[in-house]
Amino acid sequence: MAGQDGKTKYYSLMETLKQAIQSGKIAPGERLPSENQLAAEYGLSRHTVRKALNLLSAEGYIVTEQGRGTFCSERLLHMKRSHNIAVIITYITDYIFPRLIQGMDNVLSANGYSIILKSTGNSRKMEAQALEDILKKDIDGLIIEPSKSQLVCRHEDLYRALEEYEIPYIFIQGIYEQMADRPHILMDDCQGGYLVTRYLLDLHHRCIAGIFKADDFQGRERHKGYVKALQEAGIPYDPDLVVWFHTEDRKSKPVLAVEQMLRRQIPVDAFVCYNDQIAMSVCQELKNLGRRIPEDISVTGYDNSLYARGDLSLTTIDHPQEKLGEMAAELLLEKIRHVPESQSQVERLIAPRLIMGNSCRPR
């Protein structure tokens, strides 16, 4: 039966509820009155109310949860453009991250977007909490540096929720193995590890120790490059010369391993280090043990950070932090604008470049 405006009663109720949702009177995630309550409020039968709710459900405005009731869909929170971009990275204030964020902001602000910034401390639990939080916010996209990316992601459901809400996201500096098909921008860390090791080999080092991070993608890839260079030079891989550390023991494990190698009188003549921070801590420990750099032992870093510059300048791999941030923002904007993959203008793998300092010398 039609109402006075010529529309069926269930269609009129559907429009009334839709207007309440679109105006914000009924908020995303809010529970709707029951069928009985709506029937009583609008003087309609439950059958009519149910037909109206079915229409709203088909259009994605509401979702029904068995045993809990009917709720305004949280997806609506993301249907309108907010011009907010979430950025989740492992650390904010130190090392390479300020310039990385600056690169993102250069591009995003020029295109009218603001950044919502969160850090995880390289904790998977904190990453899950950050994702849960941004899923409740009005955002247009996400750039994320995964935490402990060498480990299996245990909150893949949160990434599926982003996809369900049609929120594009970009991985930077690492990617979970089971999500390797998702959009990402990476350094070619395998080639970077190869370049520093090859450089030491060219300087006639033959007992080269490696210190790598075990719980992230970069550590695995840099180790791969180290192994590749040794194999090409015909030098057998020696697991006793390789140190693996985790996020939690990054300040203690590398220096302890250096001390143990020297106490065991392993004839190490060079160290390939996971990054510049680790390299400088290794240099300090070597000095404490009476070794000169580079006269006795050569040391390489990775990232070309501020740690690499000083009286002792590290031989390292350049990390174009600002450029990487800009590239990630540009790729995310392409995803927001639905640019076809075949028309993308953003490269996905950054070639490494060796920066020679004074921390190495020929043997």
Coordinates of C-alpha atoms in Angstrom, one line a residue:
M1 CA 0.0 0.0 0.0
A2 CA 1.2 3.5 -0.9
G3 CA 1.3 6.5 1.4
Q4 CA 0.0 9.9 0.7
D5 CA 3.1 10.9 -1.3
G6 CA 2.5 7.9 -3.7
K7 CA 5.4 5.9 -2.3
T8 CA 5.0 2.6 -0.6
K9 CA 5.2 2.7 3.1
Y10 CA 8.4 0.6 3.3
Y11 CA 10.1 2.8 0.7
S12 CA 9.2 5.9 2.7
L13 CA 10.5 4.4 5.9
M14 CA 13.7 3.4 4.1
E15 CA 14.2 7.0 2.9
T16 CA 13.6 8.4 6.3
L17 CA 16.2 6.1 7.9
K18 CA 18.6 6.7 5.1
Q19 CA 18.3 10.5 5.6
A20 CA 18.9 10.0 9.4
I21 CA 22.1 8.0 8.6
Q22 CA 23.4 10.5 5.9
S23 CA 22.8 13.4 8.2
G24 CA 24.7 11.8 11.1
K25 CA 21.6 11.5 13.3
I26 CA 22.3 7.8 13.2
A27 CA 26.1 7.4 13.4
P28 CA 28.3 4.6 11.9
G29 CA 28.4 1.7 14.3
E30 CA 25.2 2.9 16.2
R31 CA 22.6 0.3 16.9
L32 CA 19.2 0.9 15.3
P33 CA 15.9 0.4 17.1
S34 CA 14.4 -3.1 16.8
E35 CA 11.8 -4.0 14.2
N36 CA 9.1 -3.8 17.0
Q37 CA 10.3 -0.4 18.1
L38 CA 10.4 1.0 14.6
A39 CA 6.9 -0.5 13.8
A40 CA 5.5 1.2 16.9
E41 CA 7.2 4.5 16.3
Y42 CA 6.1 4.8 12.6
G43 CA 2.7 2.9 13.0
L44 CA 3.7 0.2 10.5
S45 CA 3.7 -3.6 10.5
R46 CA 6.9 -5.5 11.2
H47 CA 6.7 -6.9 7.7
T48 CA 6.8 -3.4 6.3
V49 CA 9.7 -2.4 8.6
R50 CA 11.6 -5.5 7.5
K51 CA 11.3 -4.7 3.8
A52 CA 12.7 -1.2 4.5
L53 CA 15.6 -2.6 6.5
N54 CA 16.3 -5.1 3.7
L55 CA 16.6 -2.2 1.2
L56 CA 19.0 -0.4 3.5
S57 CA 21.1 -3.5 4.0
A58 CA 21.3 -4.2 0.2
E59 CA 22.6 -0.6 -0.2
G60 CA 25.2 -1.1 2.5
Y61 CA 23.8 1.3 5.0
I62 CA 23.1 -1.2 7.7
V63 CA 24.4 -4.6 8.9
T64 CA 22.6 -7.2 11.0
E65 CA 24.6 -9.2 13.5
Q66 CA 22.9 -12.4 14.7
G67 CA 21.9 -12.1 18.3
R68 CA 23.1 -8.5 18.6
G69 CA 20.8 -6.5 16.4
T70 CA 21.0 -4.1 13.4
F71 CA 23.7 -1.5 13.2
C72 CA 24.6 1.5 11.0
S73 CA 27.5 0.3 8.8
E74 CA 30.9 1.6 9.9
R75 CA 31.8 1.5 6.2
L76 CA 29.8 4.8 5.9
L77 CA 32.5 6.5 7.9
H78 CA 34.8 6.1 4.9
M79 CA 32.4 6.7 2.0
K80 CA 32.9 10.5 2.0
R81 CA 36.2 12.1 1.3
S82 CA 37.9 13.4 4.5
H83 CA 41.3 14.4 2.9
N84 CA 42.9 12.6 5.9
I85 CA 45.7 10.1 5.3
A86 CA 46.8 7.8 8.1
V87 CA 50.6 7.1 8.3
I88 CA 51.7 4.2 10.6
I89 CA 55.5 3.8 11.0
T90 CA 57.7 1.9 13.5
Y91 CA 59.3 5.1 14.9
I92 CA 58.7 8.8 14.6
T93 CA 61.3 11.0 16.2
D94 CA 64.7 9.4 15.4
Y95 CA 67.0 8.0 12.7
I96 CA 65.6 8.2 9.1
F97 CA 61.9 8.7 9.9
P98 CA 61.5 12.5 10.2
R99 CA 62.7 12.9 6.6
L100 CA 60.5 10.0 5.5
I101 CA 57.5 11.7 7.0
Q102 CA 58.5 15.0 5.5
G103 CA 58.5 13.5 2.0
M104 CA 55.0 12.2 2.5
D105 CA 53.8 15.6 3.8
N106 CA 55.4 17.4 0.8
V107 CA 53.1 15.5 -1.6
L108 CA 50.0 15.1 0.5
S109 CA 49.8 18.7 1.7
A110 CA 50.2 20.0 -1.9
N111 CA 47.2 17.9 -2.8
G112 CA 45.0 19.1 0.1
Y113 CA 45.5 16.1 2.5
S114 CA 46.4 16.1 6.2
I115 CA 48.4 13.3 7.9
I116 CA 47.2 11.3 11.0
L117 CA 50.4 9.9 12.3
K118 CA 50.9 6.9 14.5
S119 CA 54.0 4.8 15.6
T120 CA 54.2 1.2 16.7
G121 CA 57.7 0.9 18.2
N122 CA 58.0 -2.0 15.8
S123 CA 55.4 -3.9 17.9
R124 CA 52.9 -6.1 16.1
K125 CA 50.5 -5.6 19.0
M126 CA 50.8 -1.8 18.6
E127 CA 50.3 -2.1 14.9
A128 CA 47.1 -4.0 15.3
Q129 CA 45.9 -1.4 17.8
A130 CA 46.8 1.4 15.4
L131 CA 44.9 -0.2 12.6
E132 CA 41.9 -0.8 14.8
D133 CA 42.0 2.9 15.8
I134 CA 42.2 4.3 12.2
L135 CA 39.4 2.0 11.1
K136 CA 37.2 4.1 13.4
K137 CA 38.4 7.3 11.9
D138 CA 37.4 9.1 8.7
I139 CA 40.4 8.5 6.4
D140 CA 41.0 8.2 2.6
G141 CA 44.1 6.1 2.6
L142 CA 46.9 4.6 4.6
I143 CA 50.7 4.4 4.3
I144 CA 52.2 1.8 6.6
E145 CA 55.6 0.5 7.5
P146 CA 54.9 -3.0 8.8
S147 CA 56.2 -4.1 12.2
K148 CA 58.5 -7.1 12.3
S149 CA 57.7 -7.7 8.7
Q150 CA 59.8 -10.9 8.5
L151 CA 57.3 -12.6 10.8
V152 CA 53.8 -13.8 9.9
C153 CA 51.2 -11.1 10.1
R154 CA 48.6 -12.2 12.8
H155 CA 46.1 -9.4 12.1
E156 CA 45.5 -9.8 8.4
D157 CA 41.8 -9.4 9.1
L158 CA 42.4 -5.7 9.8
Y159 CA 43.9 -5.3 6.4
R160 CA 40.9 -7.1 4.9
A161 CA 38.7 -4.6 6.7
L162 CA 40.5 -1.8 5.0
E163 CA 39.8 -3.5 1.7
E164 CA 36.2 -4.0 2.6
Y165 CA 35.8 -0.3 3.4
E166 CA 37.7 0.4 0.1
I167 CA 40.5 2.3 1.9
P168 CA 43.7 1.9 -0.2
Y169 CA 46.9 1.3 1.6
I170 CA 50.6 1.2 0.7
F171 CA 53.4 -0.8 2.4
I172 CA 56.8 0.9 2.7
Q173 CA 60.3 -0.4 3.7
G174 CA 59.0 -4.0 4.1
I175 CA 56.0 -6.3 3.4
Y176 CA 54.6 -9.4 5.0
E177 CA 55.3 -12.5 3.0
Q178 CA 51.6 -13.5 2.8
M179 CA 50.7 -10.0 1.6
A180 CA 53.4 -9.6 -1.1
D181 CA 50.8 -8.9 -3.7
R182 CA 49.6 -5.7 -2.0
P183 CA 50.9 -2.3 -3.2
H184 CA 54.3 -1.5 -1.8
I185 CA 57.5 0.6 -2.3
L186 CA 60.8 -0.9 -1.2
M187 CA 64.5 -0.4 -1.3
D188 CA 66.3 -3.1 -3.2
D189 CA 67.9 -4.3 0.1
C190 CA 69.3 -7.5 -1.4
Q191 CA 71.3 -5.4 -3.9
G192 CA 72.3 -3.0 -1.1
G193 CA 73.7 -5.8 1.0
Y194 CA 75.5 -7.1 -2.0
L195 CA 77.1 -3.8 -2.8
V196 CA 78.7 -3.2 0.6
T197 CA 79.9 -6.8 0.8
R198 CA 81.3 -6.7 -2.7
Y199 CA 83.1 -3.4 -1.8
L200 CA 84.8 -5.1 1.1
L201 CA 85.8 -8.1 -1.0
D202 CA 87.3 -5.7 -3.6
L203 CA 89.4 -4.3 -0.8
H204 CA 90.7 -7.9 -0.2
H205 CA 88.8 -8.6 3.0
R206 CA 88.2 -12.3 3.4
C207 CA 86.8 -12.8 6.9
I208 CA 83.7 -10.6 6.7
A209 CA 81.2 -10.9 9.6
G210 CA 77.6 -9.9 9.1
I211 CA 75.1 -8.4 11.6
F212 CA 71.5 -8.6 10.5
K213 CA 68.0 -8.0 12.0
A214 CA 66.0 -11.2 12.2
D215 CA 62.5 -9.9 12.5
D216 CA 62.1 -7.6 9.5
F217 CA 62.1 -7.8 5.7
Q218 CA 65.1 -5.5 5.3
G219 CA 67.3 -7.8 7.5
R220 CA 66.5 -10.9 5.4
E221 CA 67.1 -9.1 2.1
R222 CA 70.4 -7.5 3.2
H223 CA 71.6 -10.9 4.4
K224 CA 70.7 -12.4 1.0
G225 CA 72.9 -9.8 -0.7
Y226 CA 75.8 -10.5 1.7
V227 CA 75.6 -14.2 0.9
K228 CA 75.4 -13.6 -2.8
A229 CA 78.6 -11.5 -2.8
L230 CA 80.5 -14.2 -0.8
Q231 CA 79.3 -16.9 -3.1
E232 CA 80.5 -15.0 -6.2
A233 CA 83.9 -14.5 -4.6
G234 CA 84.1 -18.2 -3.8
I235 CA 84.2 -17.7 -0.1
P236 CA 82.2 -20.3 1.9
Y237 CA 79.3 -19.1 4.1
D238 CA 80.3 -19.4 7.7
P239 CA 77.3 -19.2 10.1
D240 CA 79.6 -18.4 13.0
L241 CA 80.4 -15.1 11.3
V242 CA 76.7 -14.1 11.1
V243 CA 74.8 -12.5 14.0
W244 CA 71.0 -12.2 14.1
F245 CA 69.3 -9.9 16.5
H246 CA 65.7 -8.9 17.2
T247 CA 64.1 -5.5 17.9
E248 CA 64.1 -6.2 21.6
D249 CA 67.9 -6.9 21.8
R250 CA 69.1 -4.5 19.2
K251 CA 71.1 -2.5 21.8
S252 CA 72.8 -5.5 23.4
K253 CA 73.1 -8.4 21.0
P254 CA 75.3 -6.9 18.3
V255 CA 78.0 -5.5 20.6
L256 CA 78.0 -8.7 22.7
A257 CA 78.5 -10.7 19.6
V258 CA 81.5 -8.5 18.5
E259 CA 83.1 -8.9 21.9
Q260 CA 82.6 -12.7 21.7
M261 CA 84.1 -13.0 18.2
L262 CA 87.2 -11.1 19.3
R263 CA 87.6 -13.1 22.5
R264 CA 87.4 -16.3 20.5
Q265 CA 90.1 -14.8 18.3
I266 CA 88.1 -15.2 15.1
P267 CA 90.2 -13.3 12.5
V268 CA 87.4 -10.9 11.5
D269 CA 88.7 -8.2 9.2
A270 CA 85.3 -6.5 8.4
F271 CA 81.8 -6.1 9.6
V272 CA 78.7 -5.6 7.4
C273 CA 76.1 -4.1 9.6
Y274 CA 72.3 -4.0 9.2
N275 CA 72.2 -0.2 9.5
D276 CA 74.2 2.8 10.5
Q277 CA 73.0 2.7 14.1
I278 CA 74.3 -0.8 14.5
A279 CA 77.5 0.1 12.7
M280 CA 78.3 2.9 15.1
S281 CA 77.6 0.8 18.1
V282 CA 79.9 -1.9 16.6
C283 CA 82.6 0.8 16.0
Q284 CA 82.4 1.9 19.6
E285 CA 82.7 -1.6 20.9
L286 CA 85.7 -2.3 18.7
K287 CA 87.4 0.9 20.0
N288 CA 86.6 -0.2 23.6
L289 CA 88.4 -3.5 22.8
G290 CA 91.4 -1.7 21.4
R291 CA 90.8 -2.1 17.7
R292 CA 91.3 0.7 15.3
I293 CA 88.9 1.5 12.5
P294 CA 89.7 1.1 9.6
E295 CA 93.3 0.2 10.3
D296 CA 92.5 -3.1 12.0
I297 CA 88.9 -3.7 11.0
S298 CA 86.6 -2.2 8.4
V299 CA 82.9 -1.5 9.1
T300 CA 80.0 -0.7 6.8
G301 CA 76.5 0.6 7.6
Y302 CA 73.3 1.1 5.7
D303 CA 70.9 4.1 5.3
N304 CA 73.4 7.0 5.0
S305 CA 71.9 8.6 8.1
L306 CA 73.3 11.3 10.3
Y307 CA 75.1 8.5 12.2
A308 CA 77.2 7.9 9.1
R309 CA 78.7 11.4 9.1
G310 CA 81.4 12.7 11.4
D311 CA 85.1 12.2 11.9
L312 CA 84.5 8.5 11.2
S313 CA 82.3 8.5 8.2
L314 CA 80.7 5.2 7.4
T315 CA 80.8 3.5 4.1
T316 CA 77.1 2.9 3.7
I317 CA 74.1 2.6 1.3
D318 CA 72.2 5.7 0.5
H319 CA 68.6 5.7 1.7
P320 CA 66.6 8.4 -0.1
Q321 CA 64.3 8.9 2.8
E322 CA 62.4 12.0 1.6
K323 CA 62.1 10.5 -1.9
L324 CA 60.7 7.3 -0.6
G325 CA 58.1 9.2 1.4
E326 CA 57.1 11.2 -1.7
M327 CA 56.9 8.1 -3.8
A328 CA 54.6 6.4 -1.2
A329 CA 52.3 9.4 -1.1
E330 CA 52.2 9.6 -4.9
L331 CA 51.3 5.9 -5.2
L332 CA 48.6 6.2 -2.6
L333 CA 47.1 9.2 -4.5
E334 CA 47.1 7.1 -7.6
K335 CA 45.1 4.4 -5.7
I336 CA 42.7 6.9 -4.3
R337 CA 42.1 8.3 -7.8
H338 CA 41.7 4.7 -9.2
V339 CA 44.6 5.1 -11.7
P340 CA 45.0 1.8 -13.5
E341 CA 48.2 -0.2 -12.6
S342 CA 49.3 0.0 -16.2
Q343 CA 49.3 3.8 -16.1
S344 CA 51.1 4.2 -12.8
Q345 CA 54.0 6.7 -12.9
V346 CA 55.6 5.5 -9.6
E347 CA 58.5 3.1 -9.5
R348 CA 58.2 0.4 -6.8
L349 CA 61.8 -0.7 -6.2
I350 CA 64.5 1.9 -5.4
A351 CA 68.0 1.0 -6.6
P352 CA 70.7 1.3 -3.9
R353 CA 73.8 3.5 -4.2
L354 CA 77.1 2.9 -2.3
I355 CA 78.4 5.9 -0.3
M356 CA 82.1 5.5 0.5
G357 CA 83.4 6.9 3.8
N358 CA 86.6 6.4 5.7
S359 CA 85.5 3.4 7.7
C360 CA 87.1 0.8 5.3
R361 CA 90.6 0.3 3.9
P362 CA 92.3 -2.3 1.8
R363 CA 93.8 -5.4 3.5

